[in-house]
Structures are given as structure tokens and as C-alpha cells.
Amino acid sequence: MTVSEKRAAVVYNPIKVDEDALRSLIADAQQAEGWGETLWFATTEDEPGTSQAIEAIAQGATVVLAAGGDGTVRCVAQGLHNTDVPLCLLPSGTGNLLARNLELSLDLAQSVTTAFTGEDRTIDVGIVEAERADGTRESFTFLVMAGVGLDAQMLQNTNPELKKRVGWLAYVDAIARSLKGNGRIRLRFSVDGSTPRAMTAHTVLIGNCGTLPGNLLLLPDALVDDGVLDVVALRPQGLIGWVQIWVKVVWENGVLRRSQVGRKMLSYTKEVRTLRYMRGKKFVARLSRPEEFELDGDPFGTAVALKARVDPLSMKIRVPA
């Protein structure tokens, strides 16, 4: 393929993106590298990015840039999944979780440069099939995490205006409101076809990546290209249980694991019952009642059963050369 045959497409959320500034950066990079004319697709509430990504491929795009929050990235990725067209991230949201987990720049100009001069790496994609209360099933992709329970309730309770003003700290307010209820879910689960077991938890997270907003490392062993999903169930009993989780995530995962001495200290610590970690290629859960679930930070309503699996190395991501 000649340079002039290369063509970028931008799928952007007009609410979160400064379109004029982005068009100027794209035009400069496109001209400097001698690429063809860039394609532009705005997302809408009804069409949040998947159909635009599919159309971009149909029109000859050789790389698709997702400009928006984690929801836009997830939808564009769903359209590019299992194609040879790479996804380039132009982080413009509150969390930018995939970009942070891949340690990509959050600077817009640098991200645009990467789209036109970078190279590709492949990552895993998570697939979730959700069964609704009426028996219908829907399938979705996720790149960072899927969750059921408290975290999904939290997202459902997040005040959008507060989120605009203070970013991910708005989740603190949402957590407080979510905890006012019972907050517990009951489920029967199976990992990689094992005998189903019962469990009660506040939330269950299925991760392709390990880092949450605020740089909290919840799943320390999760790798985006290891061919498995990492699962954690949060099962605190009262205030002490929440303190144990906080110490585990913030101190042990966030501080000790970052140094050789800290990792040595971790070898002498005990696992806490408030956190249950599992790993596998497939995780199946049937809930005792309809529960809220989320994908990459967006709420998706309620489900009575979830089947999650990993599709190894099925997504190309454009990264700096």
C-alpha cells in the first residue's frame, strides 16, 4: 500500500471533543505524512460509534481514530473487532481507562501523531452475553472491565452534571448513594466450565485490564494480551471489610507492587477474604434477581445472567512507534 492510499477516519463525540482543534491537528498530520483525505463521523445518542466504525472501513479507512470517552472507544472497538483495521485512541473523556492501562499519552497532539506514524499491537477483547429478565440475549464487547453489582449501581447513580465538574471524583458521591441500599448480589458462577458455586458479593468485576480511575490497581495480574480474564469479587463485611479492600488496592497493589522490596514484603502478607480473585477464559454467572451491569464504565441496564469470555489478540491498537 502506498502512502497516498492510507486513509484515516475519525469517529468523534461532538459533546466531548473540540472539533475545530482536532480537525486542524489531523489536517497537519495528514499532509505531513502524505495520506489521503481523512473521513469524519460524528457519534449520536442512537449511534454511539459502532456503525460509524463499520462505515469507515467500508469507505477505505486504514486506521480509525476514536475521539471521546471510554464509551466511544468501546463502541468503535466493537465495530473494528476482528478486522485488520487498527484503533487509535484520542482520549477525551473522564477515565480514559484503556489509554491509561496501555500507558498511552493523553496529549491530543501526540495521539494524533501516533495515528499517522505509529505501529500496531494486538490486544485481547472481552465478550459479554447478557440475558435479560424477559429471556432475550444481547452480546457486547469490552476492552477494560465488565461489572455487576455495586460498581454498576454506582454508574447508574452518577450525577452527569457533577461528573462534568469534578470528573471521576463524582463516583464518590455515587458510591455513597449506592451503599444506602443492601448492595449485595447473590449468584452462582463457574470459571472455565468448573462446577457452579454460590457466592454473595457487593460487586463482581471481570477485567481485561487492571487499573481503575484514580490509578487504582484492582487487578494486579491482569494483562491486556495474556488470553485470560481476571475476575475479582468484593465481599466486605462492614466497615472493616471496606478498610481491608482499601489497604489491598491502594497500599499493596498501588505502592508495594511498584518496588522490588515491596514485592518481597507482599510475599509475607495474607490474602483477605473480602477480595476473591479468579482467572479464566470464560466466566458464567446466574444472578438471583435482575442486577445492574456495566461495560467499560457505561451502564447497560439489568441482567439475570452474564456469560463473559476472552477473544485473544483480536483487536489491533495503534501505539507509538
XYZ file of C-alpha atoms in Angstrom:
321
model
C 0.000 0.000 0.000
C 1.404 3.394 -0.994
C 1.380 6.288 1.456
C -1.285 8.119 -0.556
C -3.585 5.081 -0.255
C -3.528 5.281 3.526
C -6.584 6.994 4.936
C -7.616 7.807 8.472
C -11.155 8.030 9.762
C -12.157 9.929 12.892
C -15.172 8.813 14.914
C -15.752 11.583 17.443
C -18.172 12.512 20.171
C -19.083 16.148 19.384
C -20.017 16.793 23.017
C -16.552 15.886 24.351
C -14.287 16.968 21.507
C -13.117 20.387 20.287
C -13.801 19.585 16.646
C -12.030 22.643 15.167
C -8.834 21.960 17.115
C -8.936 18.277 16.210
C -9.512 18.958 12.514
C -6.509 21.298 12.478
C -4.232 18.685 14.065
C -5.480 15.967 11.716
C -5.013 18.140 8.628
C -1.413 18.928 9.586
C -0.522 15.285 10.274
C -2.306 14.037 7.166
C -0.417 16.499 4.960
C 2.936 15.847 6.624
C 2.646 12.086 6.051
C 1.070 12.306 2.587
C -2.076 10.361 3.472
C -5.399 10.574 1.653
C -8.270 12.773 2.814
C -9.457 11.897 6.329
C -13.024 10.664 6.839
C -15.144 12.167 9.639
C -18.036 10.576 11.523
C -19.851 12.181 14.458
C -21.483 9.958 17.051
C -25.065 10.426 18.203
C -27.045 9.157 21.173
C -28.646 6.486 18.964
C -25.436 5.648 17.058
C -22.570 5.942 19.580
C -19.755 4.702 17.346
C -20.098 1.097 16.171
C -21.944 1.770 12.908
C -19.595 4.671 12.152
C -16.549 2.419 12.533
C -18.084 -0.161 10.194
C -18.858 2.552 7.647
C -15.319 3.914 7.936
C -13.926 0.517 6.963
C -16.377 0.316 4.044
C -15.101 3.678 2.805
C -11.482 2.540 2.865
C -10.123 3.671 6.229
C -6.798 2.079 7.139
C -6.883 3.364 10.735
C -9.837 4.586 12.804
C -9.353 7.218 15.493
C -11.806 7.191 18.402
C -12.146 10.667 19.917
C -14.275 10.642 23.047
C -14.634 8.892 26.370
C -14.401 5.218 27.252
C -17.899 4.617 25.882
C -16.954 5.961 22.447
C -13.779 3.868 22.451
C -15.724 0.711 23.351
C -18.316 1.274 20.611
C -15.711 1.988 17.930
C -13.747 -1.068 19.022
C -16.876 -3.195 18.687
C -17.071 -2.124 15.039
C -13.364 -2.857 14.431
C -13.239 -6.146 16.347
C -11.678 -8.990 14.328
C -10.715 -6.741 11.409
C -7.251 -5.722 10.201
C -8.020 -2.038 10.762
C -6.352 -0.685 13.912
C -7.953 1.548 16.529
C -6.136 4.702 17.607
C -7.176 6.353 20.869
C -7.660 10.102 21.115
C -8.546 10.217 24.845
C -11.145 12.896 25.522
C -13.172 11.555 28.438
C -13.112 11.369 32.222
C -11.484 7.982 32.755
C -9.591 7.178 29.532
C -9.114 3.744 31.065
C -7.805 1.806 28.067
C -5.277 4.531 27.259
C -4.080 4.563 30.864
C -3.802 0.769 31.015
C -1.792 0.781 27.783
C 0.318 3.680 29.140
C -0.523 5.813 26.120
C -0.197 9.581 26.071
C -3.295 11.570 26.998
C -2.000 14.530 24.983
C -4.187 15.081 21.921
C -1.400 16.243 19.587
C 0.802 13.268 20.462
C -2.123 10.882 19.994
C -2.831 12.299 16.526
C 0.837 11.897 15.589
C 0.684 8.267 16.711
C -2.271 7.634 14.374
C -0.205 8.588 11.334
C 3.282 7.424 12.368
C 2.785 4.651 14.934
C 2.791 0.879 14.786
C 0.198 -1.714 15.746
C -0.031 -4.106 18.677
C -2.757 -6.658 19.292
C -4.764 -6.984 22.485
C -7.481 -9.250 23.831
C -11.155 -8.335 23.703
C -13.774 -9.328 26.247
C -17.164 -10.556 25.042
C -20.205 -10.455 27.300
C -23.532 -12.111 26.536
C -26.235 -10.709 28.788
C -29.550 -12.434 29.422
C -32.362 -10.018 30.246
C -35.276 -10.725 32.567
C -37.552 -11.363 29.577
C -35.212 -14.066 28.242
C -33.709 -12.015 25.402
C -29.936 -12.056 24.960
C -27.540 -9.369 23.776
C -23.823 -9.567 23.065
C -21.320 -6.763 23.685
C -17.567 -6.248 23.611
C -15.483 -4.636 26.331
C -11.829 -3.643 26.469
C -11.260 -2.783 30.131
C -13.808 -4.252 32.553
C -17.311 -5.580 32.908
C -19.021 -5.420 36.267
C -22.202 -6.371 38.066
C -23.374 -5.138 41.456
C -22.186 -2.069 43.332
C -19.980 -0.638 40.570
C -22.834 -0.783 38.055
C -25.234 0.719 40.614
C -22.656 3.453 41.187
C -22.532 4.319 37.497
C -26.313 4.338 37.333
C -26.338 6.770 40.275
C -23.603 9.084 38.970
C -24.764 12.682 38.536
C -23.753 13.683 34.972
C -23.509 17.384 35.842
C -21.272 16.645 38.835
C -19.126 14.380 36.646
C -18.601 17.251 34.191
C -17.370 19.495 37.013
C -15.184 17.177 39.088
C -14.505 14.206 36.803
C -14.144 10.713 38.284
C -14.477 12.100 41.847
C -18.211 12.257 41.116
C -18.156 8.476 41.600
C -17.507 9.009 45.324
C -20.909 10.677 45.631
C -22.456 7.852 43.585
C -20.851 5.173 45.759
C -22.275 6.780 48.886
C -25.766 6.762 47.406
C -25.398 3.195 46.117
C -24.349 1.940 49.562
C -27.565 3.187 51.156
C -29.326 0.025 50.000
C -28.434 -3.567 50.758
C -25.970 -3.572 47.873
C -25.387 -7.324 47.880
C -25.861 -9.665 44.952
C -26.288 -13.428 45.075
C -25.070 -15.537 42.191
C -23.993 -18.970 41.050
C -20.820 -18.842 38.979
C -18.477 -21.056 37.030
C -14.952 -20.457 35.667
C -13.878 -22.360 32.563
C -16.642 -24.921 32.957
C -15.965 -25.758 36.607
C -18.734 -26.971 38.903
C -21.045 -23.998 39.640
C -20.643 -22.464 43.102
C -22.741 -19.986 45.068
C -21.431 -16.637 46.264
C -22.663 -13.405 47.823
C -20.785 -10.205 46.968
C -21.158 -6.446 46.704
C -19.736 -6.427 43.198
C -18.032 -8.733 40.704
C -15.605 -7.291 38.160
C -14.354 -9.122 35.064
C -11.207 -7.464 33.793
C -9.222 -7.386 30.586
C -7.129 -4.635 32.223
C -6.362 -3.964 35.869
C -6.373 -0.208 36.537
C -9.417 1.847 37.552
C -9.960 5.648 37.684
C -7.595 7.394 40.051
C -4.838 4.941 39.010
C -6.208 2.297 41.392
C -4.753 -1.111 40.549
C -7.585 -3.507 41.331
C -6.452 -6.494 39.238
C -2.653 -6.593 39.611
C -2.137 -9.702 37.451
C -4.329 -8.579 34.551
C -2.579 -8.178 31.199
C -4.322 -6.928 28.107
C -2.743 -9.587 25.886
C -2.477 -12.716 28.080
C -5.516 -14.550 26.703
C -7.387 -14.744 30.019
C -9.854 -12.668 32.029
C -9.145 -11.677 35.631
C -12.145 -11.710 37.956
C -12.474 -10.216 41.422
C -15.405 -10.362 43.828
C -15.630 -7.707 46.541
C -17.176 -9.226 49.683
C -16.662 -6.814 52.590
C -18.372 -7.375 55.938
C -18.988 -3.914 57.362
C -16.511 -1.042 57.681
C -13.531 -3.274 58.499
C -14.062 -5.168 55.260
C -14.022 -1.952 53.218
C -10.847 -0.870 55.011
C -9.208 -4.208 54.113
C -10.115 -3.669 50.447
C -8.759 -0.136 50.554
C -5.459 -1.310 52.059
C -5.172 -4.100 49.495
C -5.882 -1.908 46.469
C -4.206 1.356 47.472
C -1.276 0.218 49.632
C -0.386 -3.303 48.496
C -1.310 -3.055 44.793
C -0.637 0.644 44.360
C 2.558 1.057 46.414
C 4.237 -2.213 47.395
C 3.975 -3.856 43.977
C 5.878 -0.974 42.387
C 9.221 -1.838 44.018
C 11.331 -4.961 44.470
C 11.389 -4.523 48.236
C 7.620 -4.027 48.293
C 7.021 -7.182 46.274
C 9.204 -9.074 48.738
C 7.051 -7.745 51.596
C 3.924 -8.879 49.763
C 5.140 -12.482 49.883
C 4.606 -12.389 53.672
C 1.085 -10.932 53.579
C -2.091 -12.993 53.693
C -4.939 -12.819 51.211
C -8.058 -11.226 52.662
C -11.440 -12.900 52.462
C -13.026 -9.632 51.370
C -11.414 -9.990 47.928
C -11.715 -13.177 45.903
C -9.580 -13.391 42.759
C -10.136 -15.818 39.885
C -8.723 -16.225 36.358
C -10.007 -17.986 33.278
C -11.032 -17.769 29.648
C -14.749 -17.915 30.462
C -16.790 -16.732 33.434
C -20.505 -17.528 33.717
C -22.794 -16.123 36.402
C -26.523 -16.530 37.050
C -27.994 -13.965 39.408
C -30.783 -14.477 41.930
C -32.584 -11.390 40.576
C -32.050 -8.799 37.798
C -28.970 -6.717 38.600
C -27.360 -3.657 37.018
C -24.267 -4.357 34.919
C -21.713 -2.116 33.228
C -19.127 -2.310 30.472
C -16.069 -0.027 30.369
C -17.737 2.461 32.653
C -21.151 2.703 30.969
C -24.368 1.254 32.455
C -26.233 -1.291 30.316
C -29.377 -1.914 32.342
C -30.117 -5.138 34.191
C -29.425 -8.808 33.505
C -30.269 -12.111 35.174
C -27.226 -13.910 33.754
C -23.877 -12.944 32.252
C -21.501 -15.045 30.191
C -18.072 -13.460 29.676
C -15.272 -14.847 27.541
C -11.992 -13.608 26.137
C -11.258 -13.336 22.411
C -7.441 -13.413 22.420
C -5.434 -10.924 20.350
C -8.441 -9.941 18.251
C -8.035 -6.143 18.275
C -5.299 -4.003 16.764
C -4.321 -0.853 18.636
C -2.148 1.898 17.117
C 0.668 2.799 19.526
C 3.769 4.997 19.230
C 6.491 3.501 17.045
